[in-house]
Amino acid sequence: MALRAPVVVGRDHELELIRTTLAEVATGRGRVVFLTGEAGIGKSRLASAATDLAYRAGMRIMRGRGSAMSRTIPFRCLSEALLSLHRLGTEVDIDELGPYRPALARFNPDWGPAADDASSSSLIVLAEGVLRLTELVGRDGGCAVVIDDLQYADPDTLAVLEYVIDNIAHQPTLLLATMRDDDNAALEFARATGKRDSATLVELRRLGPPQVAALAGACLEGEIPAPALDLLWAGSGGLPLFVEELLDEIVSDGHLVRTGDGWRMGDAGAPPPSALVHNVAGRFGRLNDQAREFVSVAAVIGLRFPLTVVREVTGLDYRTLLRYLQSEPVAHLIGPDDHTPDWYLFTHALVADAVLTLIPGDVQASLARRAADAVEKRYPGVPGDWCHLCATLREAAGQTARASSLYAEAGRRALAQGAAQSAVTLLDRSLDLVQDPVQRFEALEAQLLALTEAGQVDRALAMSFDSSGLARPHRARLHTQLAWAANLAGRTSDGLAQVEIARALLGDAPPEECAPVDVVAAHLELDRAEPGSLDRAEEIALRAATVAERVPLPVVACQAWQLLGALTRRRDPARATAYLERSRAFAIAHDLPIWEIHALVRLGLDDALRSGDIGRLEQARDLASRIGAVIARYQSEVNIGLQLVLRGDFTAAALVVEDVSTAAKRLGLQEIGQFMAVLRAVLAGHRGDRTTLTEAWSVLSEHGGDQHTARLHGLAATFCSLLEEDRPRARADLEQALAAERATPTTYHLTGRLGLSLLLRAVDGDLTRAEYDEAVADPAAGLRWDHHFALLAAAVLAGAEGDAGTAAERVRDSADAGALYPMARHLGLRLVAEAAARDGWGDPETWLRAAEHHFHDAGNPAVAGACRAQLRLMGVRVTQRRTGVDEVPDELRLAGVTVREYEVLRLLGARLANNEIAARLHLSRRTVEKHVSSLLTKTGLTNRLALGRLATEHSD
């Protein structure tokens, strides 16, 4: 073999046993280990590893090997072990062997003349000589005697070893021998010694798939692709020797090719490796005619096959089929499918391919035709997976027209079940075979939708098709589907152009033929960024939804109701939710999982905006991932990412931005990419990172992101300015956001009109009660993020009006609403405290201390410094932060307790007097008295005893 793993793989347990054994030998206790297993299992490899471990442990090595060519030569492996001392450079003072030197000289003539008397040449003397030699060799660090292929040893050798084993316990010697697990004298010998606890017998098992992968990776020093690993597993059965042989072959034959630091599969259509074919052919050739037909039919059906169909084709009864399945040759080729009763599968696709290479082409075609007939007879209408199976059989039989029709049907079914990637593959195959124009149109329409759902929008838009021979409504439907793909890719102009083509083809067609075009046109209207676009979109969508639900057109109805949910939220959130629930119910009723997920995404957004709950968004993301609905997954991620930013989980949000941005760019999902760029800007704004915010804004500007202006100014730039303590700039950012929203209304929310803008205006004194009441009367004002700021604005207004009780109550209400949003909540407290201090209400000192604590820990010095400055303006003594501040409990820190005061408090808890505290902290007694007095004031407690109890509580 040209390829060989440089390390032992999959034998961690055995290696650990050897290490433990070597450690025991090092203490002077002799040990014996036998390694057994089938040929190629890796016994010699493990023995070599053990030899290396012994060598590194400072042991002297003696190593020999039995040989099938020299079974009649007595002591062959012992002689080789003794001679290995010289080869390995081990010096032995042979004089110390005394009378046993002549006995051992028969193995090494350099040690003098061999004994020629009967007593000196007896097995017992020889065995004692071997035992003493190992003791002598291992005197300074131990000795490891390693013997490979003991199954070839002669009986005399086994007799010598038995003596050594029985007497090795009190010297630092390891005897390790390998042997096959077939019927041989050495194995019986090993088992016998094991039974009397004189040796440890280790039976090596075949490697599992993970260990085969590790072995292959070690051989090639790189990551091996899954198809190659499957091939190795199937061809080797977990036998390490076969793994390396197959690996060498597939690399040599170009089936596995190095690419940079890794490997990739070469020609997918290449025949199976000859080693595998030879292996399969041997078993196939041992079958009788009946069993051979059974295996042949199974191979023609494919990797997996139902026994019912094989029975229908062959005419064999179940008992006969099961008998063949349990026979040795077939059992190595085929096994039960644990996931599907009455289905079986080949151990690997290439095993089935290898069988096919043994079946003449005309026979394969005939068997495929008979199998397809059997499927359609037994399962009328070919439901479920039978459709795909029958399609492959018809194609193998040369019946291309029928095969194309079945592939198309299987593709449509897969798409309806949400398996978009599978649908693309099936429909590609249908289009390769189809000739009938109408069938081609149906396959094309389904393929365009499948590509769109699978995230392959670029490929969908680049598709060219011959529409000659198609009716105008059919052609219009294709262009409508292209318009939808363009909409999802964010290519508004391309989508509108396709809509115009579709409308021209439809002319005065009835409403049910126009509804699919209408719903796409309504979605595209959202991206026009023109006055009145939302109203036009809602009008068109409602028309489409009404028609589609009546006909019915399930997909169109789902699209339309979901769009209406987004469009109406701005003025009627309850109706918006009802529309979304209607869409989801319609999708469930018509078995449309992808559209159910899209509805779930929008309902999840509804939950997030109303209450901050992202449970349904995460559910939608997970469902989309499970069925391969790429776009739905990323739409979920967009909304989850935004909520993570608002919650202040910036690290998790950054991961979402990076992952989805990369995927969107790779897949050409321009709309998703733009949303991610907006989210990157919002994240930067909430971190106070002006540089990254500017960079993200630049990227959006280059790609025509004008429709995102309101959110960029209102949710990103405004917060960045506030975190820089630049209030005028923040007000200017908000004005730009609101102006953009008035000019081009969007379905986006949280631009600040109903939340932060109200608070800033209230703090600055230019918000009237009438303006506030008008704003919060808006149905969208109840969204949790905005509602938090609106409550704080109400508090400021009430405080200015002299209603301190209501003002304080609104601040308390805002704490509940803002509990999910720590940065926003503390920023709000910082702003409200300013107004409260000015107007004389509430507890601005506590609010400012809480905000200062938050922004200090968040690494935002500008706001933290502003909080401290405001406290000083209020006449509150503010100490500089010093080492140990993090040890002060939050409750005490917010009350203004300093690090030194906390140190005093802790000593009060230990019941120390003032002079004792002063000595412990190296302070004057008067200074300690001042600290105690300050603690009483800040905590509201009345005496030292109460302070002591407080200290004890915090020490717990």
PDB file of N, CA and C in Angstrom, residues 678-743:
ATOM      1  N   VAL A 678     -28.679  47.049   6.869  1.00  0.00           N
ATOM      2  CA  VAL A 678     -29.394  47.929   7.797  1.00  0.00           C
ATOM      3  C   VAL A 678     -29.164  47.465   9.231  1.00  0.00           C
ATOM      4  N   LEU A 679     -29.268  46.151   9.443  1.00  0.00           N
ATOM      5  CA  LEU A 679     -29.080  45.623  10.786  1.00  0.00           C
ATOM      6  C   LEU A 679     -27.659  45.871  11.275  1.00  0.00           C
ATOM      7  N   ARG A 680     -26.677  45.775  10.372  1.00  0.00           N
ATOM      8  CA  ARG A 680     -25.297  46.074  10.761  1.00  0.00           C
ATOM      9  C   ARG A 680     -25.187  47.535  11.236  1.00  0.00           C
ATOM     10  N   ALA A 681     -25.878  48.424  10.527  1.00  0.00           N
ATOM     11  CA  ALA A 681     -25.854  49.838  10.901  1.00  0.00           C
ATOM     12  C   ALA A 681     -26.544  50.056  12.249  1.00  0.00           C
ATOM     13  N   VAL A 682     -27.688  49.397  12.446  1.00  0.00           N
ATOM     14  CA  VAL A 682     -28.412  49.547  13.709  1.00  0.00           C
ATOM     15  C   VAL A 682     -27.560  49.010  14.869  1.00  0.00           C
ATOM     16  N   LEU A 683     -26.920  47.872  14.641  1.00  0.00           N
ATOM     17  CA  LEU A 683     -26.045  47.303  15.673  1.00  0.00           C
ATOM     18  C   LEU A 683     -24.924  48.281  16.020  1.00  0.00           C
ATOM     19  N   ALA A 684     -24.307  48.856  15.000  1.00  0.00           N
ATOM     20  CA  ALA A 684     -23.225  49.819  15.243  1.00  0.00           C
ATOM     21  C   ALA A 684     -23.750  51.031  16.005  1.00  0.00           C
ATOM     22  N   GLY A 685     -24.938  51.516  15.621  1.00  0.00           N
ATOM     23  CA  GLY A 685     -25.508  52.665  16.308  1.00  0.00           C
ATOM     24  C   GLY A 685     -25.758  52.397  17.771  1.00  0.00           C
ATOM     25  N   HIS A 686     -26.263  51.208  18.093  1.00  0.00           N
ATOM     26  CA  HIS A 686     -26.573  50.870  19.477  1.00  0.00           C
ATOM     27  C   HIS A 686     -25.318  50.562  20.279  1.00  0.00           C
ATOM     28  N   ARG A 687     -24.213  50.373  19.582  1.00  0.00           N
ATOM     29  CA  ARG A 687     -22.929  50.212  20.277  1.00  0.00           C
ATOM     30  C   ARG A 687     -22.186  51.541  20.384  1.00  0.00           C
ATOM     31  N   GLY A 688     -22.725  52.575  19.750  1.00  0.00           N
ATOM     32  CA  GLY A 688     -22.021  53.852  19.725  1.00  0.00           C
ATOM     33  C   GLY A 688     -20.800  53.816  18.832  1.00  0.00           C
ATOM     34  N   ASP A 689     -20.831  52.950  17.819  1.00  0.00           N
ATOM     35  CA  ASP A 689     -19.690  52.748  16.921  1.00  0.00           C
ATOM     36  C   ASP A 689     -19.927  53.533  15.634  1.00  0.00           C
ATOM     37  N   ARG A 690     -19.533  54.792  15.626  1.00  0.00           N
ATOM     38  CA  ARG A 690     -19.787  55.684  14.488  1.00  0.00           C
ATOM     39  C   ARG A 690     -19.078  55.207  13.234  1.00  0.00           C
ATOM     40  N   THR A 691     -17.873  54.687  13.359  1.00  0.00           N
ATOM     41  CA  THR A 691     -17.096  54.261  12.188  1.00  0.00           C
ATOM     42  C   THR A 691     -17.807  53.147  11.429  1.00  0.00           C
ATOM     43  N   THR A 692     -18.208  52.102  12.147  1.00  0.00           N
ATOM     44  CA  THR A 692     -18.898  50.988  11.493  1.00  0.00           C
ATOM     45  C   THR A 692     -20.246  51.419  10.955  1.00  0.00           C
ATOM     46  N   LEU A 693     -20.919  52.305  11.668  1.00  0.00           N
ATOM     47  CA  LEU A 693     -22.203  52.824  11.194  1.00  0.00           C
ATOM     48  C   LEU A 693     -22.026  53.522   9.849  1.00  0.00           C
ATOM     49  N   THR A 694     -21.018  54.343   9.744  1.00  0.00           N
ATOM     50  CA  THR A 694     -20.761  55.064   8.492  1.00  0.00           C
ATOM     51  C   THR A 694     -20.435  54.098   7.359  1.00  0.00           C
ATOM     52  N   GLU A 695     -19.629  53.081   7.655  1.00  0.00           N
ATOM     53  CA  GLU A 695     -19.266  52.105   6.631  1.00  0.00           C
ATOM     54  C   GLU A 695     -20.501  51.358   6.132  1.00  0.00           C
ATOM     55  N   ALA A 696     -21.352  50.926   7.058  1.00  0.00           N
ATOM     56  CA  ALA A 696     -22.563  50.198   6.662  1.00  0.00           C
ATOM     57  C   ALA A 696     -23.475  51.090   5.840  1.00  0.00           C
ATOM     58  N   TRP A 697     -23.556  52.337   6.222  1.00  0.00           N
ATOM     59  CA  TRP A 697     -24.390  53.290   5.490  1.00  0.00           C
ATOM     60  C   TRP A 697     -23.866  53.471   4.066  1.00  0.00           C
ATOM     61  N   SER A 698     -22.567  53.513   3.921  1.00  0.00           N
ATOM     62  CA  SER A 698     -21.965  53.681   2.594  1.00  0.00           C
ATOM     63  C   SER A 698     -22.297  52.504   1.685  1.00  0.00           C
ATOM     64  N   VAL A 699     -22.212  51.300   2.229  1.00  0.00           N
ATOM     65  CA  VAL A 699     -22.531  50.101   1.449  1.00  0.00           C
ATOM     66  C   VAL A 699     -23.975  50.143   0.982  1.00  0.00           C
ATOM     67  N   LEU A 700     -24.870  50.545   1.858  1.00  0.00           N
ATOM     68  CA  LEU A 700     -26.282  50.623   1.482  1.00  0.00           C
ATOM     69  C   LEU A 700     -26.507  51.671   0.390  1.00  0.00           C
ATOM     70  N   SER A 701     -25.833  52.791   0.505  1.00  0.00           N
ATOM     71  CA  SER A 701     -25.996  53.860  -0.483  1.00  0.00           C
ATOM     72  C   SER A 701     -25.549  53.416  -1.862  1.00  0.00           C
ATOM     73  N   GLU A 702     -24.484  52.595  -1.907  1.00  0.00           N
ATOM     74  CA  GLU A 702     -23.981  52.115  -3.190  1.00  0.00           C
ATOM     75  C   GLU A 702     -24.960  51.185  -3.885  1.00  0.00           C
ATOM     76  N   HIS A 703     -25.819  50.520  -3.095  1.00  0.00           N
ATOM     77  CA  HIS A 703     -26.742  49.536  -3.657  1.00  0.00           C
ATOM     78  C   HIS A 703     -28.193  50.019  -3.622  1.00  0.00           C
ATOM     79  N   GLY A 704     -28.362  51.325  -3.599  1.00  0.00           N
ATOM     80  CA  GLY A 704     -29.712  51.876  -3.688  1.00  0.00           C
ATOM     81  C   GLY A 704     -30.595  51.543  -2.510  1.00  0.00           C
ATOM     82  N   GLY A 705     -30.146  51.845  -1.317  1.00  0.00           N
ATOM     83  CA  GLY A 705     -30.936  51.527  -0.133  1.00  0.00           C
ATOM     84  C   GLY A 705     -31.745  52.698   0.378  1.00  0.00           C
ATOM     85  N   ASP A 706     -32.292  53.531  -0.521  1.00  0.00           N
ATOM     86  CA  ASP A 706     -33.023  54.726  -0.092  1.00  0.00           C
ATOM     87  C   ASP A 706     -34.242  54.398   0.755  1.00  0.00           C
ATOM     88  N   GLN A 707     -34.880  53.241   0.481  1.00  0.00           N
ATOM     89  CA  GLN A 707     -36.088  52.901   1.231  1.00  0.00           C
ATOM     90  C   GLN A 707     -35.813  52.642   2.703  1.00  0.00           C
ATOM     91  N   HIS A 708     -34.551  52.521   3.063  1.00  0.00           N
ATOM     92  CA  HIS A 708     -34.191  52.247   4.458  1.00  0.00           C
ATOM     93  C   HIS A 708     -33.786  53.508   5.216  1.00  0.00           C
ATOM     94  N   THR A 709     -33.945  54.660   4.600  1.00  0.00           N
ATOM     95  CA  THR A 709     -33.482  55.912   5.213  1.00  0.00           C
ATOM     96  C   THR A 709     -34.102  56.155   6.583  1.00  0.00           C
ATOM     97  N   ALA A 710     -35.417  55.952   6.694  1.00  0.00           N
ATOM     98  CA  ALA A 710     -36.088  56.233   7.964  1.00  0.00           C
ATOM     99  C   ALA A 710     -35.514  55.383   9.095  1.00  0.00           C
ATOM    100  N   ARG A 711     -35.303  54.108   8.828  1.00  0.00           N
ATOM    101  CA  ARG A 711     -34.787  53.237   9.890  1.00  0.00           C
ATOM    102  C   ARG A 711     -33.330  53.567  10.197  1.00  0.00           C
ATOM    103  N   LEU A 712     -32.541  53.867   9.163  1.00  0.00           N
ATOM    104  CA  LEU A 712     -31.131  54.169   9.381  1.00  0.00           C
ATOM    105  C   LEU A 712     -30.959  55.402  10.260  1.00  0.00           C
ATOM    106  N   HIS A 713     -31.769  56.418   9.997  1.00  0.00           N
ATOM    107  CA  HIS A 713     -31.668  57.629  10.815  1.00  0.00           C
ATOM    108  C   HIS A 713     -32.312  57.437  12.183  1.00  0.00           C
ATOM    109  N   GLY A 714     -33.503  56.819  12.202  1.00  0.00           N
ATOM    110  CA  GLY A 714     -34.255  56.750  13.452  1.00  0.00           C
ATOM    111  C   GLY A 714     -33.780  55.704  14.427  1.00  0.00           C
ATOM    112  N   LEU A 715     -33.354  54.538  13.921  1.00  0.00           N
ATOM    113  CA  LEU A 715     -33.010  53.441  14.822  1.00  0.00           C
ATOM    114  C   LEU A 715     -31.510  53.229  14.946  1.00  0.00           C
ATOM    115  N   ALA A 716     -30.735  53.801  14.023  1.00  0.00           N
ATOM    116  CA  ALA A 716     -29.285  53.616  14.069  1.00  0.00           C
ATOM    117  C   ALA A 716     -28.574  54.906  14.456  1.00  0.00           C
ATOM    118  N   ALA A 717     -28.656  55.921  13.585  1.00  0.00           N
ATOM    119  CA  ALA A 717     -27.880  57.143  13.795  1.00  0.00           C
ATOM    120  C   ALA A 717     -28.302  57.904  15.052  1.00  0.00           C
ATOM    121  N   THR A 718     -29.609  57.961  15.319  1.00  0.00           N
ATOM    122  CA  THR A 718     -30.078  58.703  16.497  1.00  0.00           C
ATOM    123  C   THR A 718     -29.482  58.140  17.775  1.00  0.00           C
ATOM    124  N   PHE A 719     -29.472  56.813  17.898  1.00  0.00           N
ATOM    125  CA  PHE A 719     -28.933  56.207  19.116  1.00  0.00           C
ATOM    126  C   PHE A 719     -27.429  56.391  19.208  1.00  0.00           C
ATOM    127  N   CYS A 720     -26.763  56.335  18.059  1.00  0.00           N
ATOM    128  CA  CYS A 720     -25.322  56.572  18.085  1.00  0.00           C
ATOM    129  C   CYS A 720     -25.029  57.979  18.605  1.00  0.00           C
ATOM    130  N   SER A 721     -25.807  58.950  18.141  1.00  0.00           N
ATOM    131  CA  SER A 721     -25.608  60.327  18.594  1.00  0.00           C
ATOM    132  C   SER A 721     -25.887  60.468  20.086  1.00  0.00           C
ATOM    133  N   LEU A 722     -26.934  59.812  20.572  1.00  0.00           N
ATOM    134  CA  LEU A 722     -27.246  59.879  21.994  1.00  0.00           C
ATOM    135  C   LEU A 722     -26.148  59.232  22.831  1.00  0.00           C
ATOM    136  N   LEU A 723     -25.572  58.134  22.333  1.00  0.00           N
ATOM    137  CA  LEU A 723     -24.490  57.485  23.072  1.00  0.00           C
ATOM    138  C   LEU A 723     -23.209  58.307  23.015  1.00  0.00           C
ATOM    139  N   GLU A 724     -23.135  59.241  22.076  1.00  0.00           N
ATOM    140  CA  GLU A 724     -22.024  60.194  22.028  1.00  0.00           C
ATOM    141  C   GLU A 724     -22.336  61.453  22.827  1.00  0.00           C
ATOM    142  N   GLU A 725     -23.533  61.484  23.435  1.00  0.00           N
ATOM    143  CA  GLU A 725     -24.005  62.649  24.190  1.00  0.00           C
ATOM    144  C   GLU A 725     -24.084  63.888  23.298  1.00  0.00           C
ATOM    145  N   ASP A 726     -24.497  63.666  22.059  1.00  0.00           N
ATOM    146  CA  ASP A 726     -24.688  64.764  21.107  1.00  0.00           C
ATOM    147  C   ASP A 726     -26.189  64.902  20.858  1.00  0.00           C
ATOM    148  N   ARG A 727     -26.896  65.570  21.786  1.00  0.00           N
ATOM    149  CA  ARG A 727     -28.349  65.668  21.705  1.00  0.00           C
ATOM    150  C   ARG A 727     -28.825  66.417  20.465  1.00  0.00           C
ATOM    151  N   PRO A 728     -28.214  67.517  20.075  1.00  0.00           N
ATOM    152  CA  PRO A 728     -28.672  68.208  18.856  1.00  0.00           C
ATOM    153  C   PRO A 728     -28.565  67.321  17.613  1.00  0.00           C
ATOM    154  N   ARG A 729     -27.475  66.580  17.531  1.00  0.00           N
ATOM    155  CA  ARG A 729     -27.333  65.707  16.366  1.00  0.00           C
ATOM    156  C   ARG A 729     -28.386  64.600  16.395  1.00  0.00           C
ATOM    157  N   ALA A 730     -28.684  64.073  17.573  1.00  0.00           N
ATOM    158  CA  ALA A 730     -29.710  63.048  17.690  1.00  0.00           C
ATOM    159  C   ALA A 730     -31.062  63.584  17.247  1.00  0.00           C
ATOM    160  N   ARG A 731     -31.398  64.809  17.660  1.00  0.00           N
ATOM    161  CA  ARG A 731     -32.669  65.419  17.240  1.00  0.00           C
ATOM    162  C   ARG A 731     -32.703  65.592  15.731  1.00  0.00           C
ATOM    163  N   ALA A 732     -31.564  65.984  15.154  1.00  0.00           N
ATOM    164  CA  ALA A 732     -31.502  66.159  13.698  1.00  0.00           C
ATOM    165  C   ALA A 732     -31.670  64.817  12.976  1.00  0.00           C
ATOM    166  N   ASP A 733     -31.047  63.780  13.511  1.00  0.00           N
ATOM    167  CA  ASP A 733     -31.199  62.441  12.917  1.00  0.00           C
ATOM    168  C   ASP A 733     -32.661  62.019  12.927  1.00  0.00           C
ATOM    169  N   LEU A 734     -33.331  62.266  14.053  1.00  0.00           N
ATOM    170  CA  LEU A 734     -34.736  61.890  14.158  1.00  0.00           C
ATOM    171  C   LEU A 734     -35.599  62.674  13.181  1.00  0.00           C
ATOM    172  N   GLU A 735     -35.305  63.928  13.017  1.00  0.00           N
ATOM    173  CA  GLU A 735     -36.077  64.740  12.067  1.00  0.00           C
ATOM    174  C   GLU A 735     -35.948  64.184  10.652  1.00  0.00           C
ATOM    175  N   GLN A 736     -34.726  63.764  10.281  1.00  0.00           N
ATOM    176  CA  GLN A 736     -34.530  63.180   8.952  1.00  0.00           C
ATOM    177  C   GLN A 736     -35.297  61.872   8.814  1.00  0.00           C
ATOM    178  N   ALA A 737     -35.321  61.080   9.873  1.00  0.00           N
ATOM    179  CA  ALA A 737     -36.055  59.815   9.832  1.00  0.00           C
ATOM    180  C   ALA A 737     -37.545  60.063   9.631  1.00  0.00           C
ATOM    181  N   LEU A 738     -38.084  61.012  10.379  1.00  0.00           N
ATOM    182  CA  LEU A 738     -39.518  61.273  10.288  1.00  0.00           C
ATOM    183  C   LEU A 738     -39.883  61.903   8.943  1.00  0.00           C
ATOM    184  N   ALA A 739     -38.992  62.738   8.427  1.00  0.00           N
ATOM    185  CA  ALA A 739     -39.241  63.329   7.114  1.00  0.00           C
ATOM    186  C   ALA A 739     -39.268  62.260   6.027  1.00  0.00           C
ATOM    187  N   ALA A 740     -38.324  61.313   6.109  1.00  0.00           N
ATOM    188  CA  ALA A 740     -38.289  60.222   5.131  1.00  0.00           C
ATOM    189  C   ALA A 740     -39.538  59.364   5.238  1.00  0.00           C
ATOM    190  N   GLU A 741     -40.007  59.144   6.462  1.00  0.00           N
ATOM    191  CA  GLU A 741     -41.204  58.333   6.659  1.00  0.00           C
ATOM    192  C   GLU A 741     -42.443  59.026   6.108  1.00  0.00           C
ATOM    193  N   ARG A 742     -42.508  60.342   6.262  1.00  0.00           N
ATOM    194  CA  ARG A 742     -43.654  61.073   5.717  1.00  0.00           C
ATOM    195  C   ARG A 742     -43.630  61.068   4.188  1.00  0.00           C
ATOM    196  N   ALA A 743     -42.430  61.194   3.619  1.00  0.00           N
ATOM    197  CA  ALA A 743     -42.320  61.262   2.154  1.00  0.00           C
ATOM    198  C   ALA A 743     -42.610  59.919   1.503  1.00  0.00           C
TER     199      ALA A 743
END
